[in-house]
Short mmCIF file of C-alpha atoms and ligand atoms in Angstrom, two decimals:
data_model
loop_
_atom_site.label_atom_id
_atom_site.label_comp_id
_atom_site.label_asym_id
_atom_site.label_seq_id
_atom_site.Cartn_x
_atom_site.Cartn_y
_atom_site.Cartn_z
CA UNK T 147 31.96 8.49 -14.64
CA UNK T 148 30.22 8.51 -11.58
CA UNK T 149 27.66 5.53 -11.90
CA UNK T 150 25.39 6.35 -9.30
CA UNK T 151 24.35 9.67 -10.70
CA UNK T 152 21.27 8.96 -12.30
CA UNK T 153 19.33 11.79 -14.89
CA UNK T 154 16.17 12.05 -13.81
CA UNK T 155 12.81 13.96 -15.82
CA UNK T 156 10.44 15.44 -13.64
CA UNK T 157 7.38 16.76 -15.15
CA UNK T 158 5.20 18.98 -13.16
CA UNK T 159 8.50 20.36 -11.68
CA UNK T 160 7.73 24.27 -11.83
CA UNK T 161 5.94 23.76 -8.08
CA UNK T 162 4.79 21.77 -5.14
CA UNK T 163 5.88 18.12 -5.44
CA UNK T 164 7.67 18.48 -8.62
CA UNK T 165 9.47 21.03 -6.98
CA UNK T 166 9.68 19.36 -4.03
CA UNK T 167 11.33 16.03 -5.67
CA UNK T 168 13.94 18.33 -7.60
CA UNK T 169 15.76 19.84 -4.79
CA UNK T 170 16.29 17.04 -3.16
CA UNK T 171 17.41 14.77 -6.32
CA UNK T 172 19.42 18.06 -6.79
CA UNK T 173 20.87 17.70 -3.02
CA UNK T 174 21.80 14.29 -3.86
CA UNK T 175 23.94 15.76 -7.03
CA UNK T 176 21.59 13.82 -9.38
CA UNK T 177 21.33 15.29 -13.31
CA UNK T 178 17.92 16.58 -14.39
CA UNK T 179 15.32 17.61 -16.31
CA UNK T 180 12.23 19.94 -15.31
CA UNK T 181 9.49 19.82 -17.40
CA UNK T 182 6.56 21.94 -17.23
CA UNK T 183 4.45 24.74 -18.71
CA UNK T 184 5.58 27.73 -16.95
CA UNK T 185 9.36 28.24 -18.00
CA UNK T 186 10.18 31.12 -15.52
CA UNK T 187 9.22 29.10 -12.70
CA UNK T 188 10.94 26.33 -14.17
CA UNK T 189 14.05 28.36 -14.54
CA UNK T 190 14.00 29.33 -10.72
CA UNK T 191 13.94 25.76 -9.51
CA UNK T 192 17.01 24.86 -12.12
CA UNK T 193 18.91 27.73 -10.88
CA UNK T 194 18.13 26.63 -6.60
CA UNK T 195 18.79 22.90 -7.92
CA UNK T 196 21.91 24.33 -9.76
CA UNK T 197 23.10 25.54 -6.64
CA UNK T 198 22.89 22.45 -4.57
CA UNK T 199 25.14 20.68 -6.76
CA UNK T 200 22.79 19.37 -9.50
CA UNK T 201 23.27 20.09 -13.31
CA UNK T 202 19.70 20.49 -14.20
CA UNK T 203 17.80 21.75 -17.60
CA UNK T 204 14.54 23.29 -18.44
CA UNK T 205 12.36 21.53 -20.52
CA UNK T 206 8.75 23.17 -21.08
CA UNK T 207 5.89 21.07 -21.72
CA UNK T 208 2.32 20.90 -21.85
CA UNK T 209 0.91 17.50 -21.25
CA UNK T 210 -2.32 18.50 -22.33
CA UNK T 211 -0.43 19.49 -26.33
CA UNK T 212 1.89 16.54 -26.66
CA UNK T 213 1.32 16.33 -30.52
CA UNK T 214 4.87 14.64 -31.13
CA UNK T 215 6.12 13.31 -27.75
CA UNK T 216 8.94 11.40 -29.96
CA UNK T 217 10.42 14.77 -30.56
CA UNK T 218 10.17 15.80 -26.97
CA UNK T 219 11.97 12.61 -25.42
CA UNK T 220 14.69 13.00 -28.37
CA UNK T 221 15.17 16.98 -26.82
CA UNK T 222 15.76 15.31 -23.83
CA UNK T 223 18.15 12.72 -24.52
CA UNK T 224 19.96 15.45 -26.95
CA UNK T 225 20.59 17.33 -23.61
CA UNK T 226 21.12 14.69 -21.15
CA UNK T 227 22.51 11.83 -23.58
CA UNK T 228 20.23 9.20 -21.46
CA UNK T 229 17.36 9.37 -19.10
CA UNK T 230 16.96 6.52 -15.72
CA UNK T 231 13.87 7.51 -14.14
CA UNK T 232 10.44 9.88 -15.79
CA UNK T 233 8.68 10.84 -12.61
CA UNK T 234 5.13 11.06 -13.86
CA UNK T 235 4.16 13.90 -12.01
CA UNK T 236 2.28 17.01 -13.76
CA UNK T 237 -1.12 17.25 -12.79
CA UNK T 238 -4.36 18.78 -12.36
CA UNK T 239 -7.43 18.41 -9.79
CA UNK T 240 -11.14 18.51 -10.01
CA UNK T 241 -13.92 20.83 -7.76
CA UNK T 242 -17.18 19.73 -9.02
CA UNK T 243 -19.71 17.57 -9.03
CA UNK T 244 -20.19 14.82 -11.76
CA UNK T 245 -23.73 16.20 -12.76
CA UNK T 246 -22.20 19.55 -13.32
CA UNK T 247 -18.60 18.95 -14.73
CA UNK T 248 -19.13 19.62 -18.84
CA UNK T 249 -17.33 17.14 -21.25
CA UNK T 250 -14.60 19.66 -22.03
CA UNK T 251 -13.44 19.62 -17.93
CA UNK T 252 -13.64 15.85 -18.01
CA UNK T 253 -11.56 15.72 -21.15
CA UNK T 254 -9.01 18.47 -20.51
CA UNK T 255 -8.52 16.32 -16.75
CA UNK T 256 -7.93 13.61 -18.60
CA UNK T 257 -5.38 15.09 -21.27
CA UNK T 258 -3.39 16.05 -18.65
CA UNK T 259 -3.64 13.86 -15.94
CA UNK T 260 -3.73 10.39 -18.34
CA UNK T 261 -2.71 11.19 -21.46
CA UNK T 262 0.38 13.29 -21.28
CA UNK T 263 1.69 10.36 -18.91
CA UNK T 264 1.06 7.52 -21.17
CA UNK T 265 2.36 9.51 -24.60
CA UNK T 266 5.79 10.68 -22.63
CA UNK T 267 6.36 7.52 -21.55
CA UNK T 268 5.88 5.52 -24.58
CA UNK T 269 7.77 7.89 -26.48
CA UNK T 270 10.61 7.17 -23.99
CA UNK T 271 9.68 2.87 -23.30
CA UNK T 272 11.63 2.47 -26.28
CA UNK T 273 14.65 4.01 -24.82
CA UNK T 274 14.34 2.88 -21.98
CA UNK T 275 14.21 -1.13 -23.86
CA UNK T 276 17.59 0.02 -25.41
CA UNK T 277 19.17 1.00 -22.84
CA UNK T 278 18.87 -2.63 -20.69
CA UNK T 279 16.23 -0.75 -18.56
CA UNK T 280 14.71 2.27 -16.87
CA UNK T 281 11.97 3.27 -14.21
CA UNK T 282 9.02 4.98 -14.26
CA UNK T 283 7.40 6.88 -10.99
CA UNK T 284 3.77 7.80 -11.36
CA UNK T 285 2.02 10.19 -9.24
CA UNK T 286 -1.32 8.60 -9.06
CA UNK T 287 -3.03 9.55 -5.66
CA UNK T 288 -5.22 7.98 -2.82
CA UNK T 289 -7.93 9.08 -5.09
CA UNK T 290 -6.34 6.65 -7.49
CA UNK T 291 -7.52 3.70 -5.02
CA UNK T 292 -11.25 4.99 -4.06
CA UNK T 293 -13.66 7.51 -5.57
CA UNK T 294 -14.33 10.58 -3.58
CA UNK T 295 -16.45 13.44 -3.91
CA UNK T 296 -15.92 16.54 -6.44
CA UNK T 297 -13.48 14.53 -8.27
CA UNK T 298 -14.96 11.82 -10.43
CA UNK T 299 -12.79 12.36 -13.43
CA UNK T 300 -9.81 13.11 -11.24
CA UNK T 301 -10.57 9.85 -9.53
CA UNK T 302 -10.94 8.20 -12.90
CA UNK T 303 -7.72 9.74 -14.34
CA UNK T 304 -5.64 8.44 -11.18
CA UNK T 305 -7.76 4.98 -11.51
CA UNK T 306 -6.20 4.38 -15.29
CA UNK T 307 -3.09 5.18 -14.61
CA UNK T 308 -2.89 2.00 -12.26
CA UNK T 309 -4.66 -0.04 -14.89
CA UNK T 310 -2.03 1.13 -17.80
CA UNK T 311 1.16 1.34 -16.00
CA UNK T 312 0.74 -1.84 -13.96
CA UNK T 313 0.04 -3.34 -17.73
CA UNK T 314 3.53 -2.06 -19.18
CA UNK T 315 5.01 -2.66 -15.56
CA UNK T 316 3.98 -6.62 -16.46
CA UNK T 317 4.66 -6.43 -20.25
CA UNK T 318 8.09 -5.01 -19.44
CA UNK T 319 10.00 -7.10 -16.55
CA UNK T 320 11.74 -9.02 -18.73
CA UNK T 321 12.95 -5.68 -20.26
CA UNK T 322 14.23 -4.43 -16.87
CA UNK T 323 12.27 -2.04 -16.34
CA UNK T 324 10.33 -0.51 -12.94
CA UNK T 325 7.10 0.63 -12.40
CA UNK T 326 6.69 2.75 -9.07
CA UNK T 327 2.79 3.65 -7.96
CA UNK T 328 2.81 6.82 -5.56
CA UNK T 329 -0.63 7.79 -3.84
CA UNK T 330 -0.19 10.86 -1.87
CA UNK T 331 -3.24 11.72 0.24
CA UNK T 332 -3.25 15.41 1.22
CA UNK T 333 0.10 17.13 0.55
CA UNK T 334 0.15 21.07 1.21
CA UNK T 335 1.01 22.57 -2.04
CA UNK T 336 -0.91 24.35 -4.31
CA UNK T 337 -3.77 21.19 -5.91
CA UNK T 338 -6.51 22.62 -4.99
CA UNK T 339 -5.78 26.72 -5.44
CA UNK T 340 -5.11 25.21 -9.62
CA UNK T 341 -8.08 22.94 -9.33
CA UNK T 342 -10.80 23.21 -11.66
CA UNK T 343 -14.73 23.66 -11.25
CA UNK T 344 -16.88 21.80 -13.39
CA UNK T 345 -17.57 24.65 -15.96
CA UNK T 346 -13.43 24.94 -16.46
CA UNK T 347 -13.29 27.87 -14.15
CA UNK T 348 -10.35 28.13 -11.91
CA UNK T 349 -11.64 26.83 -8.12
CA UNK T 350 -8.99 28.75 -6.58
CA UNK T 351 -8.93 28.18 -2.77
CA UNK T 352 -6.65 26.66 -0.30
CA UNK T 353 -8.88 23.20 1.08
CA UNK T 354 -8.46 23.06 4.81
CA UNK T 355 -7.67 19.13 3.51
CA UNK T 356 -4.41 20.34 1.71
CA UNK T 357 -3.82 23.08 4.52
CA UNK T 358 -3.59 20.46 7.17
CA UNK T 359 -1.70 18.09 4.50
CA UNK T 360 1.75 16.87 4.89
CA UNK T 361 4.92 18.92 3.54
CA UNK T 362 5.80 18.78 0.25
CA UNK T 363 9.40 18.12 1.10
CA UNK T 364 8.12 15.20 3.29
CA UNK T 365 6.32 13.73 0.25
CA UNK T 366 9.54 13.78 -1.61
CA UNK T 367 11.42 12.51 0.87
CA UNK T 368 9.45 9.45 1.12
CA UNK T 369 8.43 9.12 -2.22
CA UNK T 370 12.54 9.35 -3.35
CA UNK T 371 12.96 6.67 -1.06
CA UNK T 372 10.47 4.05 -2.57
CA UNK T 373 11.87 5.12 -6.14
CA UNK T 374 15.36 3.38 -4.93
CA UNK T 375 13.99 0.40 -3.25
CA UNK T 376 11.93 -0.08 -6.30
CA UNK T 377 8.53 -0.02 -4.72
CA UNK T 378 5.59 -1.14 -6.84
CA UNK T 379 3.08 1.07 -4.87
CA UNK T 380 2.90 3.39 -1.94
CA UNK T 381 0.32 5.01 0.05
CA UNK T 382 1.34 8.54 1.84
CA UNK T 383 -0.63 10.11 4.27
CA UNK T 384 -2.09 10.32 7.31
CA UNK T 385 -5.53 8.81 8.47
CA UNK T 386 -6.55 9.38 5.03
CA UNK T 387 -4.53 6.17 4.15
CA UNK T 388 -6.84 3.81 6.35
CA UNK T 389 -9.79 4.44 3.55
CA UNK T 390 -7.48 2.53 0.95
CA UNK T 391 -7.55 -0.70 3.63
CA UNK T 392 -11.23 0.09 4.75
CA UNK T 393 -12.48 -0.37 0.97
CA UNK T 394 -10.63 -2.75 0.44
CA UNK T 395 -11.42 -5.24 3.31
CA UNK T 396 -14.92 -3.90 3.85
CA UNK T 397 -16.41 -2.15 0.69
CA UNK T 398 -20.29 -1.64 2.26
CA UNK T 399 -18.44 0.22 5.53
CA UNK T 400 -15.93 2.14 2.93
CA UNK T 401 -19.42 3.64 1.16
CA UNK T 402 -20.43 4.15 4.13
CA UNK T 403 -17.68 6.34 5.40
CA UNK T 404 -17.39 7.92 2.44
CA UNK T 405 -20.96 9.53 1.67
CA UNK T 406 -20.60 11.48 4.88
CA UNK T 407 -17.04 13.06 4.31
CA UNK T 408 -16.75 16.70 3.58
CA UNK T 409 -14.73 16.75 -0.06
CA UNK T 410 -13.38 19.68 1.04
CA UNK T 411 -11.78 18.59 4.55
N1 NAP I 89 -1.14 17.80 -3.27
C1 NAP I 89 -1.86 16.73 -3.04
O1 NAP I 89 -2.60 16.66 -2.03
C2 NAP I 89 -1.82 15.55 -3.99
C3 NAP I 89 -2.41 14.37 -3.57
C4 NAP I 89 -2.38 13.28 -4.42
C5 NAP I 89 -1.78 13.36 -5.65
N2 NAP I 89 -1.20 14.53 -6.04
C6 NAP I 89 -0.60 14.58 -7.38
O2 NAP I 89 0.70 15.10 -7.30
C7 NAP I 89 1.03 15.72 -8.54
C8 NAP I 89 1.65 17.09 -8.29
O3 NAP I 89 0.67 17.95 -7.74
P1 NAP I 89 1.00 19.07 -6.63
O4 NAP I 89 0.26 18.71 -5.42
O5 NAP I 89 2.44 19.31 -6.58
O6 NAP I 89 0.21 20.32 -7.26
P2 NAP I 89 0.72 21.70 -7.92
O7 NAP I 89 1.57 22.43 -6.96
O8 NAP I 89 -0.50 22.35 -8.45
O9 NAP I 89 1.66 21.21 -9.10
C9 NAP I 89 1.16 20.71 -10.31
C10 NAP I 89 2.27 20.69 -11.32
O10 NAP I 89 1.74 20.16 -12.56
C11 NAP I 89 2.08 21.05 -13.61
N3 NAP I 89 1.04 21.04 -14.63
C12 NAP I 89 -0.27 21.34 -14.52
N4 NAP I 89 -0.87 21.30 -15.71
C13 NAP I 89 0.10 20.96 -16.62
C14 NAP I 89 0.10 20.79 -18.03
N5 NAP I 89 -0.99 20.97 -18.78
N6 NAP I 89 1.28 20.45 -18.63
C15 NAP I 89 2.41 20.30 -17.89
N7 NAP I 89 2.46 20.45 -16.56
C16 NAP I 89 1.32 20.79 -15.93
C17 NAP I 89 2.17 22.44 -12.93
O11 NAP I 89 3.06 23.30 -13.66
P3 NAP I 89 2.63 24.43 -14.70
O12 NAP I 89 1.44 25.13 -14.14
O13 NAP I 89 3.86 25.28 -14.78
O14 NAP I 89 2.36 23.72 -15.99
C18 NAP I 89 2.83 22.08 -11.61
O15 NAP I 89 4.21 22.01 -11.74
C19 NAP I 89 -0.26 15.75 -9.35
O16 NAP I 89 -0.25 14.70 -10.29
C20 NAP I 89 -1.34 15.52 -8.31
O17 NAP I 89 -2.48 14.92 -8.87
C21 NAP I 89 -1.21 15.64 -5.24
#
């Protein structure tokens, strides 16, 4: 048995960094499993992870319809036999103000974004307990750290996730097992083309913020690394980053900053 193959569940692995994070666990012969709601895309990325070596399996999902999440973890340990690391990853984005985003939008954000995460991962804490340990990566974002413009319930949804995981992260040391943070600024993939407006439609458009983002196999790249060293948080991006440290060491220049930024650069 080779020990350092690890089985890893990505949700949110059908595109961008889901995707992104498969291939190149794949490339490094890891097992996995791809969770998502679209199964055909889904099936694409297990057959190009399939052919770099991985043994990988499709899972669907919808985070926003986990009625029995038990049921879903024991699918996934009935195909893999044990699970090391549930990368956190499916999500959604917000393009709307808060004074016209209806309750539906904020709650369907929130489903998704919040949630799924925190059912999945209970289901599997257990598991994980039995096992003598286990890891859990969370895609929060840098919107996770400070609120921004035409995204106050994605802001909020990133927010609890840092709140609830850093709470089981505590609860759980002496359990052995790892909580890793991961706030991505802009990363080119498609966020903002499956963002929503605040009525629920689709917003549809490429940002110039995600255009001029970093690469999605970048993100993964870095993001794969901080998974092994065991990283509590991380921050990627470019000057976007510097907000996190300008908030946080001067709050009145952070407000500042922030009132005059164009959302969608
Ligand atoms: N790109 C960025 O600039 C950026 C920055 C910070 C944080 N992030 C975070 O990174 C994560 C990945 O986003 P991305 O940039 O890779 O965007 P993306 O290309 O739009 O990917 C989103 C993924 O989430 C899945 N998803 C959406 N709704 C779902 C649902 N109801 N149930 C299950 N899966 C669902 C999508 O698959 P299906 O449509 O097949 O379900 C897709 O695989 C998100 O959590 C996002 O908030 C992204």
């Amino acid at each position: 048995m080779d020990l350092n193959k690890k089985t890893i569940w990505i949700t949110g692995a059908s595109s961008g960094i889901g995707e992104a994070l498969a291939l190149q666990y794949a490339k490094l012969g890891h097992n996995l499993i791809l969770s998502a709601r679209r199964q055909t895309e889904l099936n694409k990325v297990a057959d190009v992870c399939n052919s770099l070596g991985a043994t990988s399996f499709v899972l669907p999902i919808d985070l926003s319809q986990l009625d029995n999440p038990e049921r879903i973890v024991k699918d996934a340990l009935a195909i893999t036999g044990k699970i090391d690391i549930l990368v956190n990853n499916g999500g959604i984005s917000q393009r709307g103000l808060a004074v016209e985003t209806n309750m539906d939008v904020v709650k369907r954000i929130m489903e998704i974004n919040f949630f799924g995460h925190v059912a999945l991962s209970n289901a599997l804490l257990p598991h994980f307990i039995k096992a003598g340990g286990g890891q859990f990566a969370v895609l929060s974002s840098l919107t996770g750290k400070f609120g921004y413009g035409l995204r106050s319930t994605y802001a909020a949804s990133k927010h609890a996730l840092h709140g609830y995981f850093e709470s089981l992260a505590i609860e759980n040391f002496k359990n052995n097992i790892h909580v890793t943070m991961i706030c991505p600024g802009r990363i080119l993939t498609n966020i903002s083309i499956n963002a929503i407006n605040g009525d629920g439609s689709n917003y549809g458009q490429m940002d110039d913020g995600q255009k001029n983002g970093i690469a999605a196999d970048m993100c993964a790249n870095i993001i794969i690394k901080a998974i092994d060293q065991k990283k509590r948080e991380i921050l990627i991006g470019k000057k976007d980053k510097l907000m996190v440290y300008v908030k946080r060491f001067c709050p009145a220049m952070f407000f500042k900053i922030a009132i005059r930024l164009d959302p969608r650069k």
